[in-house]
Amino acid sequence: MKFQAFNKNIRNKNTEVLSKNIEKLKREKNAVILAHYYQEEAIQQVADFLGDSLYLAQQAAKVDNDIIVFAGVHFMAETAKIINPTKKVLLPDLKAGCSLADSCPPDDFAAFKAKHSDAIVVSYINCSAEVKTLSDLVCTSSNAKKIIESIPKEKKIIFAPDKNLGAYLIKETGRNMTLWDGSCIVHEAFSFEKILSLVKNYPKAKFIAHPESESLILDIAHFIGSTSELLNFVQKDDATEFIIATEAGILFEMQKRCPEKTFIPAPIEDDTCACSECAFMKLNTLEKLYNCLNEETPEIQLNSKLMDAARVPINRMLELS
Ligand code: 13P
Ligand code: SF4
């Protein structure tokens, strides 16, 4: 057997053993695993609930398990903890952050908000608990349009932290919002020129994009939507080839649901890599997931005052969704 094939066999065996042990621990500890589509395939396969940010927040509000393992990034696990203050919420790697959340430091945002004191503050769920406490409403990319449209027309709106999603929402809703200058490094990495040439090479393919992408990318997209909306689109649409501008992890579920269709990750500027991966999301591994469930650490811990204040705009979002 060749060395590479031998290594692959060992990896598969390890994955199998870890997955079985995770299943066992889940039963013993009455734990549930919530995983985002951007997680590695092996994690997606052991998840009890796999979905986009909104779906996972909704599931976090429903589950009655003692332990929630959140296979995603910090703000997602933090949201699950805020919704479930008495439960143990674990994140396989506490360093799994988010460039969007990091682009909005709470003190700077409080000063920004003070300059627009008459505005309603809508924050994308990709932000810290502290920024949520400064918000009237939280939204995800699945429900952002609905949330913005729920605000009376005469009200001014601040939207944070994603300027790309914000600009897209201004176009979609016709609302004139003041935007915070934040962005996602993954969705800003796509190369417009390379996408154009890929579209030429695949004339029958549909190009679809997540609204965290820049406007020149969104302007040439056949369809724009959250990860779950992109997933629904590729299942329903007649096309058999799709070029996807979002984190490449979603391609695993797309291929699983549509084995006969072709999915091509949109190219990024960096020539050393073909697809766009979120380094934060990929900090979680199956092994870290096993360890965190086994040792019940690292755990998300927040003070109750912060959680009480951040829960208000999250609950408003869940009620409106
Ligand atoms: P959705 O899962 O809401 O589409 O968001 C994508 C994302 O960037 C999560 O961090
Ligand atoms: Fe944050 Fe972008 Fe990674 Fe999503 S893909 S977690 S928005 S850095």
PDB file of N, CA, C and O in Angstrom, residues 60-123:
ATOM      1  N   ALA A  60     -31.305  26.169  19.244  1.00  0.00           N
ATOM      2  CA  ALA A  60     -30.762  26.412  20.593  1.00  0.00           C
ATOM      3  C   ALA A  60     -31.890  26.820  21.548  1.00  0.00           C
ATOM      4  O   ALA A  60     -31.855  26.493  22.738  1.00  0.00           O
ATOM      5  N   ALA A  61     -32.888  27.497  21.018  1.00  0.00           N
ATOM      6  CA  ALA A  61     -34.014  27.938  21.856  1.00  0.00           C
ATOM      7  C   ALA A  61     -34.967  26.785  22.176  1.00  0.00           C
ATOM      8  O   ALA A  61     -35.768  26.873  23.093  1.00  0.00           O
ATOM      9  N   LYS A  62     -34.876  25.698  21.405  1.00  0.00           N
ATOM     10  CA  LYS A  62     -35.833  24.587  21.580  1.00  0.00           C
ATOM     11  C   LYS A  62     -35.289  23.391  22.345  1.00  0.00           C
ATOM     12  O   LYS A  62     -36.048  22.683  22.993  1.00  0.00           O
ATOM     13  N   VAL A  63     -33.980  23.120  22.226  1.00  0.00           N
ATOM     14  CA  VAL A  63     -33.455  21.853  22.770  1.00  0.00           C
ATOM     15  C   VAL A  63     -33.566  21.794  24.296  1.00  0.00           C
ATOM     16  O   VAL A  63     -33.497  22.820  24.967  1.00  0.00           O
ATOM     17  N   ASP A  64     -33.780  20.538  24.813  1.00  0.00           N
ATOM     18  CA  ASP A  64     -33.870  20.427  26.270  1.00  0.00           C
ATOM     19  C   ASP A  64     -32.715  19.602  26.857  1.00  0.00           C
ATOM     20  O   ASP A  64     -32.808  19.078  27.960  1.00  0.00           O
ATOM     21  N   ASN A  65     -31.634  19.483  26.121  1.00  0.00           N
ATOM     22  CA  ASN A  65     -30.460  18.723  26.603  1.00  0.00           C
ATOM     23  C   ASN A  65     -29.730  19.507  27.702  1.00  0.00           C
ATOM     24  O   ASN A  65     -29.870  20.724  27.794  1.00  0.00           O
ATOM     25  N   ASP A  66     -28.914  18.784  28.490  1.00  0.00           N
ATOM     26  CA  ASP A  66     -28.165  19.469  29.559  1.00  0.00           C
ATOM     27  C   ASP A  66     -26.958  20.213  28.995  1.00  0.00           C
ATOM     28  O   ASP A  66     -26.527  21.221  29.541  1.00  0.00           O
ATOM     29  N   ILE A  67     -26.379  19.637  27.916  1.00  0.00           N
ATOM     30  CA  ILE A  67     -25.168  20.227  27.335  1.00  0.00           C
ATOM     31  C   ILE A  67     -25.405  20.525  25.857  1.00  0.00           C
ATOM     32  O   ILE A  67     -25.953  19.696  25.116  1.00  0.00           O
ATOM     33  N   ILE A  68     -24.994  21.731  25.433  1.00  0.00           N
ATOM     34  CA  ILE A  68     -25.017  22.071  24.002  1.00  0.00           C
ATOM     35  C   ILE A  68     -23.560  22.200  23.562  1.00  0.00           C
ATOM     36  O   ILE A  68     -22.808  22.990  24.141  1.00  0.00           O
ATOM     37  N   VAL A  69     -23.159  21.409  22.561  1.00  0.00           N
ATOM     38  CA  VAL A  69     -21.827  21.612  21.981  1.00  0.00           C
ATOM     39  C   VAL A  69     -22.068  22.387  20.694  1.00  0.00           C
ATOM     40  O   VAL A  69     -22.804  21.934  19.814  1.00  0.00           O
ATOM     41  N   PHE A  70     -21.487  23.588  20.627  1.00  0.00           N
ATOM     42  CA  PHE A  70     -21.697  24.408  19.441  1.00  0.00           C
ATOM     43  C   PHE A  70     -20.487  24.300  18.530  1.00  0.00           C
ATOM     44  O   PHE A  70     -19.426  24.828  18.830  1.00  0.00           O
ATOM     45  N   ALA A  71     -20.674  23.601  17.411  1.00  0.00           N
ATOM     46  CA  ALA A  71     -19.602  23.497  16.425  1.00  0.00           C
ATOM     47  C   ALA A  71     -19.813  24.635  15.423  1.00  0.00           C
ATOM     48  O   ALA A  71     -20.533  24.505  14.429  1.00  0.00           O
ATOM     49  N   GLY A  72     -19.207  25.739  15.772  1.00  0.00           N
ATOM     50  CA  GLY A  72     -19.345  26.954  14.964  1.00  0.00           C
ATOM     51  C   GLY A  72     -18.343  27.950  15.504  1.00  0.00           C
ATOM     52  O   GLY A  72     -17.297  27.549  16.021  1.00  0.00           O
ATOM     53  N   VAL A  73     -18.671  29.236  15.441  1.00  0.00           N
ATOM     54  CA  VAL A  73     -17.736  30.226  15.985  1.00  0.00           C
ATOM     55  C   VAL A  73     -18.277  30.834  17.288  1.00  0.00           C
ATOM     56  O   VAL A  73     -19.423  30.586  17.670  1.00  0.00           O
ATOM     57  N   HIS A  74     -17.435  31.658  17.919  1.00  0.00           N
ATOM     58  CA  HIS A  74     -17.722  32.106  19.283  1.00  0.00           C
ATOM     59  C   HIS A  74     -19.068  32.814  19.413  1.00  0.00           C
ATOM     60  O   HIS A  74     -19.844  32.527  20.322  1.00  0.00           O
ATOM     61  N   PHE A  75     -19.373  33.756  18.463  1.00  0.00           N
ATOM     62  CA  PHE A  75     -20.624  34.516  18.644  1.00  0.00           C
ATOM     63  C   PHE A  75     -21.848  33.598  18.578  1.00  0.00           C
ATOM     64  O   PHE A  75     -22.887  33.892  19.176  1.00  0.00           O
ATOM     65  N   MET A  76     -21.728  32.467  17.855  1.00  0.00           N
ATOM     66  CA  MET A  76     -22.858  31.531  17.750  1.00  0.00           C
ATOM     67  C   MET A  76     -23.059  30.786  19.074  1.00  0.00           C
ATOM     68  O   MET A  76     -24.187  30.649  19.561  1.00  0.00           O
ATOM     69  N   ALA A  77     -21.941  30.324  19.660  1.00  0.00           N
ATOM     70  CA  ALA A  77     -22.019  29.621  20.940  1.00  0.00           C
ATOM     71  C   ALA A  77     -22.492  30.591  22.035  1.00  0.00           C
ATOM     72  O   ALA A  77     -23.285  30.231  22.916  1.00  0.00           O
ATOM     73  N   GLU A  78     -22.010  31.833  21.925  1.00  0.00           N
ATOM     74  CA  GLU A  78     -22.404  32.867  22.897  1.00  0.00           C
ATOM     75  C   GLU A  78     -23.925  33.106  22.822  1.00  0.00           C
ATOM     76  O   GLU A  78     -24.605  33.201  23.850  1.00  0.00           O
ATOM     77  N   THR A  79     -24.443  33.155  21.591  1.00  0.00           N
ATOM     78  CA  THR A  79     -25.895  33.346  21.409  1.00  0.00           C
ATOM     79  C   THR A  79     -26.656  32.178  22.037  1.00  0.00           C
ATOM     80  O   THR A  79     -27.669  32.380  22.727  1.00  0.00           O
ATOM     81  N   ALA A  80     -26.146  30.943  21.808  1.00  0.00           N
ATOM     82  CA  ALA A  80     -26.816  29.765  22.391  1.00  0.00           C
ATOM     83  C   ALA A  80     -26.811  29.847  23.919  1.00  0.00           C
ATOM     84  O   ALA A  80     -27.796  29.494  24.572  1.00  0.00           O
ATOM     85  N   LYS A  81     -25.720  30.344  24.494  1.00  0.00           N
ATOM     86  CA  LYS A  81     -25.626  30.473  25.959  1.00  0.00           C
ATOM     87  C   LYS A  81     -26.600  31.546  26.472  1.00  0.00           C
ATOM     88  O   LYS A  81     -27.269  31.358  27.490  1.00  0.00           O
ATOM     89  N   ILE A  82     -26.692  32.650  25.736  1.00  0.00           N
ATOM     90  CA  ILE A  82     -27.594  33.738  26.144  1.00  0.00           C
ATOM     91  C   ILE A  82     -29.049  33.240  26.152  1.00  0.00           C
ATOM     92  O   ILE A  82     -29.834  33.578  27.039  1.00  0.00           O
ATOM     93  N   ILE A  83     -29.377  32.387  25.168  1.00  0.00           N
ATOM     94  CA  ILE A  83     -30.737  31.840  25.094  1.00  0.00           C
ATOM     95  C   ILE A  83     -30.949  30.783  26.195  1.00  0.00           C
ATOM     96  O   ILE A  83     -32.063  30.579  26.662  1.00  0.00           O
ATOM     97  N   ASN A  84     -29.862  30.126  26.589  1.00  0.00           N
ATOM     98  CA  ASN A  84     -29.927  29.027  27.578  1.00  0.00           C
ATOM     99  C   ASN A  84     -28.980  29.289  28.746  1.00  0.00           C
ATOM    100  O   ASN A  84     -27.994  28.569  28.924  1.00  0.00           O
ATOM    101  N   PRO A  85     -29.248  30.308  29.553  1.00  0.00           N
ATOM    102  CA  PRO A  85     -28.270  30.691  30.576  1.00  0.00           C
ATOM    103  C   PRO A  85     -27.953  29.613  31.601  1.00  0.00           C
ATOM    104  O   PRO A  85     -26.876  29.618  32.189  1.00  0.00           O
ATOM    105  N   THR A  86     -28.863  28.655  31.815  1.00  0.00           N
ATOM    106  CA  THR A  86     -28.598  27.641  32.844  1.00  0.00           C
ATOM    107  C   THR A  86     -27.943  26.381  32.274  1.00  0.00           C
ATOM    108  O   THR A  86     -27.557  25.479  33.021  1.00  0.00           O
ATOM    109  N   LYS A  87     -27.819  26.310  30.948  1.00  0.00           N
ATOM    110  CA  LYS A  87     -27.217  25.110  30.350  1.00  0.00           C
ATOM    111  C   LYS A  87     -25.718  25.284  30.163  1.00  0.00           C
ATOM    112  O   LYS A  87     -25.222  26.406  30.075  1.00  0.00           O
ATOM    113  N   LYS A  88     -25.044  24.147  30.034  1.00  0.00           N
ATOM    114  CA  LYS A  88     -23.600  24.182  29.750  1.00  0.00           C
ATOM    115  C   LYS A  88     -23.449  24.267  28.234  1.00  0.00           C
ATOM    116  O   LYS A  88     -23.951  23.398  27.511  1.00  0.00           O
ATOM    117  N   VAL A  89     -22.808  25.335  27.760  1.00  0.00           N
ATOM    118  CA  VAL A  89     -22.585  25.482  26.316  1.00  0.00           C
ATOM    119  C   VAL A  89     -21.078  25.400  26.062  1.00  0.00           C
ATOM    120  O   VAL A  89     -20.292  26.166  26.620  1.00  0.00           O
ATOM    121  N   LEU A  90     -20.696  24.435  25.223  1.00  0.00           N
ATOM    122  CA  LEU A  90     -19.279  24.190  24.946  1.00  0.00           C
ATOM    123  C   LEU A  90     -18.949  24.575  23.505  1.00  0.00           C
ATOM    124  O   LEU A  90     -19.788  24.421  22.609  1.00  0.00           O
ATOM    125  N   LEU A  91     -17.727  25.068  23.319  1.00  0.00           N
ATOM    126  CA  LEU A  91     -17.226  25.399  21.978  1.00  0.00           C
ATOM    127  C   LEU A  91     -15.896  24.655  21.837  1.00  0.00           C
ATOM    128  O   LEU A  91     -15.003  24.855  22.666  1.00  0.00           O
ATOM    129  N   PRO A  92     -15.723  23.800  20.801  1.00  0.00           N
ATOM    130  CA  PRO A  92     -14.494  22.987  20.732  1.00  0.00           C
ATOM    131  C   PRO A  92     -13.200  23.798  20.799  1.00  0.00           C
ATOM    132  O   PRO A  92     -12.228  23.354  21.387  1.00  0.00           O
ATOM    133  N   ASP A  93     -13.176  24.995  20.204  1.00  0.00           N
ATOM    134  CA  ASP A  93     -11.982  25.844  20.292  1.00  0.00           C
ATOM    135  C   ASP A  93     -12.415  27.281  20.576  1.00  0.00           C
ATOM    136  O   ASP A  93     -13.069  27.919  19.724  1.00  0.00           O
ATOM    137  N   LEU A  94     -12.059  27.763  21.762  1.00  0.00           N
ATOM    138  CA  LEU A  94     -12.490  29.120  22.166  1.00  0.00           C
ATOM    139  C   LEU A  94     -11.931  30.207  21.256  1.00  0.00           C
ATOM    140  O   LEU A  94     -12.440  31.324  21.224  1.00  0.00           O
ATOM    141  N   LYS A  95     -10.869  29.871  20.493  1.00  0.00           N
ATOM    142  CA  LYS A  95     -10.273  30.881  19.599  1.00  0.00           C
ATOM    143  C   LYS A  95     -11.021  30.985  18.276  1.00  0.00           C
ATOM    144  O   LYS A  95     -10.649  31.779  17.412  1.00  0.00           O
ATOM    145  N   ALA A  96     -12.067  30.188  18.107  1.00  0.00           N
ATOM    146  CA  ALA A  96     -12.853  30.250  16.864  1.00  0.00           C
ATOM    147  C   ALA A  96     -13.684  31.542  16.880  1.00  0.00           C
ATOM    148  O   ALA A  96     -14.835  31.559  17.318  1.00  0.00           O
ATOM    149  N   GLY A  97     -13.073  32.619  16.447  1.00  0.00           N
ATOM    150  CA  GLY A  97     -13.731  33.931  16.470  1.00  0.00           C
ATOM    151  C   GLY A  97     -14.370  34.252  15.132  1.00  0.00           C
ATOM    152  O   GLY A  97     -14.807  33.358  14.405  1.00  0.00           O
ATOM    153  N   CYS A  98     -14.406  35.534  14.777  1.00  0.00           N
ATOM    154  CA  CYS A  98     -15.047  35.956  13.523  1.00  0.00           C
ATOM    155  C   CYS A  98     -14.544  37.361  13.195  1.00  0.00           C
ATOM    156  O   CYS A  98     -14.586  38.247  14.052  1.00  0.00           O
ATOM    157  N   SER A  99     -14.094  37.565  11.963  1.00  0.00           N
ATOM    158  CA  SER A  99     -13.539  38.883  11.594  1.00  0.00           C
ATOM    159  C   SER A  99     -14.612  39.969  11.659  1.00  0.00           C
ATOM    160  O   SER A  99     -14.318  41.122  11.967  1.00  0.00           O
ATOM    161  N   LEU A 100     -15.850  39.580  11.386  1.00  0.00           N
ATOM    162  CA  LEU A 100     -16.934  40.575  11.434  1.00  0.00           C
ATOM    163  C   LEU A 100     -17.182  41.026  12.875  1.00  0.00           C
ATOM    164  O   LEU A 100     -17.281  42.223  13.149  1.00  0.00           O
ATOM    165  N   ALA A 101     -17.275  40.040  13.762  1.00  0.00           N
ATOM    166  CA  ALA A 101     -17.484  40.380  15.176  1.00  0.00           C
ATOM    167  C   ALA A 101     -16.313  41.227  15.689  1.00  0.00           C
ATOM    168  O   ALA A 101     -16.512  42.231  16.384  1.00  0.00           O
ATOM    169  N   ASP A 102     -15.086  40.856  15.281  1.00  0.00           N
ATOM    170  CA  ASP A 102     -13.896  41.597  15.725  1.00  0.00           C
ATOM    171  C   ASP A 102     -13.852  43.019  15.164  1.00  0.00           C
ATOM    172  O   ASP A 102     -13.185  43.886  15.734  1.00  0.00           O
ATOM    173  N   SER A 103     -14.510  43.240  14.020  1.00  0.00           N
ATOM    174  CA  SER A 103     -14.453  44.564  13.388  1.00  0.00           C
ATOM    175  C   SER A 103     -15.352  45.593  14.090  1.00  0.00           C
ATOM    176  O   SER A 103     -15.424  46.742  13.672  1.00  0.00           O
ATOM    177  N   CYS A 104     -16.019  45.159  15.156  1.00  0.00           N
ATOM    178  CA  CYS A 104     -16.938  46.070  15.839  1.00  0.00           C
ATOM    179  C   CYS A 104     -16.697  46.060  17.362  1.00  0.00           C
ATOM    180  O   CYS A 104     -17.482  45.478  18.118  1.00  0.00           O
ATOM    181  N   PRO A 105     -15.628  46.738  17.826  1.00  0.00           N
ATOM    182  CA  PRO A 105     -15.384  46.786  19.280  1.00  0.00           C
ATOM    183  C   PRO A 105     -16.523  47.534  19.991  1.00  0.00           C
ATOM    184  O   PRO A 105     -16.931  48.605  19.529  1.00  0.00           O
ATOM    185  N   PRO A 106     -17.041  46.970  21.088  1.00  0.00           N
ATOM    186  CA  PRO A 106     -18.216  47.551  21.743  1.00  0.00           C
ATOM    187  C   PRO A 106     -18.079  49.036  22.101  1.00  0.00           C
ATOM    188  O   PRO A 106     -19.032  49.806  21.904  1.00  0.00           O
ATOM    189  N   ASP A 107     -16.893  49.475  22.616  1.00  0.00           N
ATOM    190  CA  ASP A 107     -16.754  50.883  23.020  1.00  0.00           C
ATOM    191  C   ASP A 107     -16.866  51.816  21.820  1.00  0.00           C
ATOM    192  O   ASP A 107     -17.524  52.864  21.880  1.00  0.00           O
ATOM    193  N   ASP A 108     -16.214  51.432  20.711  1.00  0.00           N
ATOM    194  CA  ASP A 108     -16.290  52.247  19.489  1.00  0.00           C
ATOM    195  C   ASP A 108     -17.727  52.270  18.965  1.00  0.00           C
ATOM    196  O   ASP A 108     -18.219  53.288  18.490  1.00  0.00           O
ATOM    197  N   PHE A 109     -18.382  51.127  19.081  1.00  0.00           N
ATOM    198  CA  PHE A 109     -19.757  51.080  18.566  1.00  0.00           C
ATOM    199  C   PHE A 109     -20.689  51.936  19.431  1.00  0.00           C
ATOM    200  O   PHE A 109     -21.589  52.604  18.903  1.00  0.00           O
ATOM    201  N   ALA A 110     -20.442  51.940  20.747  1.00  0.00           N
ATOM    202  CA  ALA A 110     -21.270  52.767  21.644  1.00  0.00           C
ATOM    203  C   ALA A 110     -21.111  54.254  21.276  1.00  0.00           C
ATOM    204  O   ALA A 110     -22.101  55.013  21.254  1.00  0.00           O
ATOM    205  N   ALA A 111     -19.866  54.669  20.944  1.00  0.00           N
ATOM    206  CA  ALA A 111     -19.622  56.070  20.557  1.00  0.00           C
ATOM    207  C   ALA A 111     -20.317  56.391  19.225  1.00  0.00           C
ATOM    208  O   ALA A 111     -20.911  57.459  19.058  1.00  0.00           O
ATOM    209  N   PHE A 112     -20.263  55.456  18.293  1.00  0.00           N
ATOM    210  CA  PHE A 112     -20.917  55.590  16.978  1.00  0.00           C
ATOM    211  C   PHE A 112     -22.444  55.727  17.173  1.00  0.00           C
ATOM    212  O   PHE A 112     -23.095  56.601  16.601  1.00  0.00           O
ATOM    213  N   LYS A 113     -22.968  54.870  18.023  1.00  0.00           N
ATOM    214  CA  LYS A 113     -24.411  54.879  18.301  1.00  0.00           C
ATOM    215  C   LYS A 113     -24.827  56.219  18.920  1.00  0.00           C
ATOM    216  O   LYS A 113     -25.879  56.771  18.568  1.00  0.00           O
ATOM    217  N   ALA A 114     -23.980  56.745  19.806  1.00  0.00           N
ATOM    218  CA  ALA A 114     -24.303  58.016  20.487  1.00  0.00           C
ATOM    219  C   ALA A 114     -24.434  59.169  19.493  1.00  0.00           C
ATOM    220  O   ALA A 114     -25.189  60.119  19.729  1.00  0.00           O
ATOM    221  N   LYS A 115     -23.721  59.082  18.354  1.00  0.00           N
ATOM    222  CA  LYS A 115     -23.815  60.135  17.326  1.00  0.00           C
ATOM    223  C   LYS A 115     -25.109  60.051  16.540  1.00  0.00           C
ATOM    224  O   LYS A 115     -25.439  60.948  15.769  1.00  0.00           O
ATOM    225  N   HIS A 116     -25.808  58.922  16.651  1.00  0.00           N
ATOM    226  CA  HIS A 116     -27.067  58.721  15.910  1.00  0.00           C
ATOM    227  C   HIS A 116     -28.134  58.278  16.914  1.00  0.00           C
ATOM    228  O   HIS A 116     -28.746  57.217  16.751  1.00  0.00           O
ATOM    229  N   SER A 117     -28.311  59.068  17.955  1.00  0.00           N
ATOM    230  CA  SER A 117     -29.126  58.609  19.085  1.00  0.00           C
ATOM    231  C   SER A 117     -30.605  58.398  18.740  1.00  0.00           C
ATOM    232  O   SER A 117     -31.313  57.711  19.484  1.00  0.00           O
ATOM    233  N   ASP A 118     -31.061  58.963  17.612  1.00  0.00           N
ATOM    234  CA  ASP A 118     -32.477  58.784  17.247  1.00  0.00           C
ATOM    235  C   ASP A 118     -32.702  57.542  16.368  1.00  0.00           C
ATOM    236  O   ASP A 118     -33.827  57.288  15.923  1.00  0.00           O
ATOM    237  N   ALA A 119     -31.639  56.773  16.113  1.00  0.00           N
ATOM    238  CA  ALA A 119     -31.778  55.633  15.183  1.00  0.00           C
ATOM    239  C   ALA A 119     -32.071  54.321  15.899  1.00  0.00           C
ATOM    240  O   ALA A 119     -31.667  54.117  17.048  1.00  0.00           O
ATOM    241  N   ILE A 120     -32.779  53.432  15.188  1.00  0.00           N
ATOM    242  CA  ILE A 120     -32.981  52.053  15.666  1.00  0.00           C
ATOM    243  C   ILE A 120     -31.713  51.282  15.293  1.00  0.00           C
ATOM    244  O   ILE A 120     -31.226  51.394  14.164  1.00  0.00           O
ATOM    245  N   VAL A 121     -31.182  50.508  16.227  1.00  0.00           N
ATOM    246  CA  VAL A 121     -29.941  49.773  15.946  1.00  0.00           C
ATOM    247  C   VAL A 121     -30.254  48.308  15.633  1.00  0.00           C
ATOM    248  O   VAL A 121     -30.821  47.599  16.455  1.00  0.00           O
ATOM    249  N   VAL A 122     -29.871  47.914  14.400  1.00  0.00           N
ATOM    250  CA  VAL A 122     -30.019  46.501  14.011  1.00  0.00           C
ATOM    251  C   VAL A 122     -28.619  45.914  13.880  1.00  0.00           C
ATOM    252  O   VAL A 122     -27.792  46.439  13.134  1.00  0.00           O
ATOM    253  N   SER A 123     -28.359  44.856  14.626  1.00  0.00           N
ATOM    254  CA  SER A 123     -27.038  44.238  14.478  1.00  0.00           C
ATOM    255  C   SER A 123     -27.175  42.831  13.915  1.00  0.00           C
ATOM    256  O   SER A 123     -28.091  42.080  14.269  1.00  0.00           O
TER     257      SER A 123
END
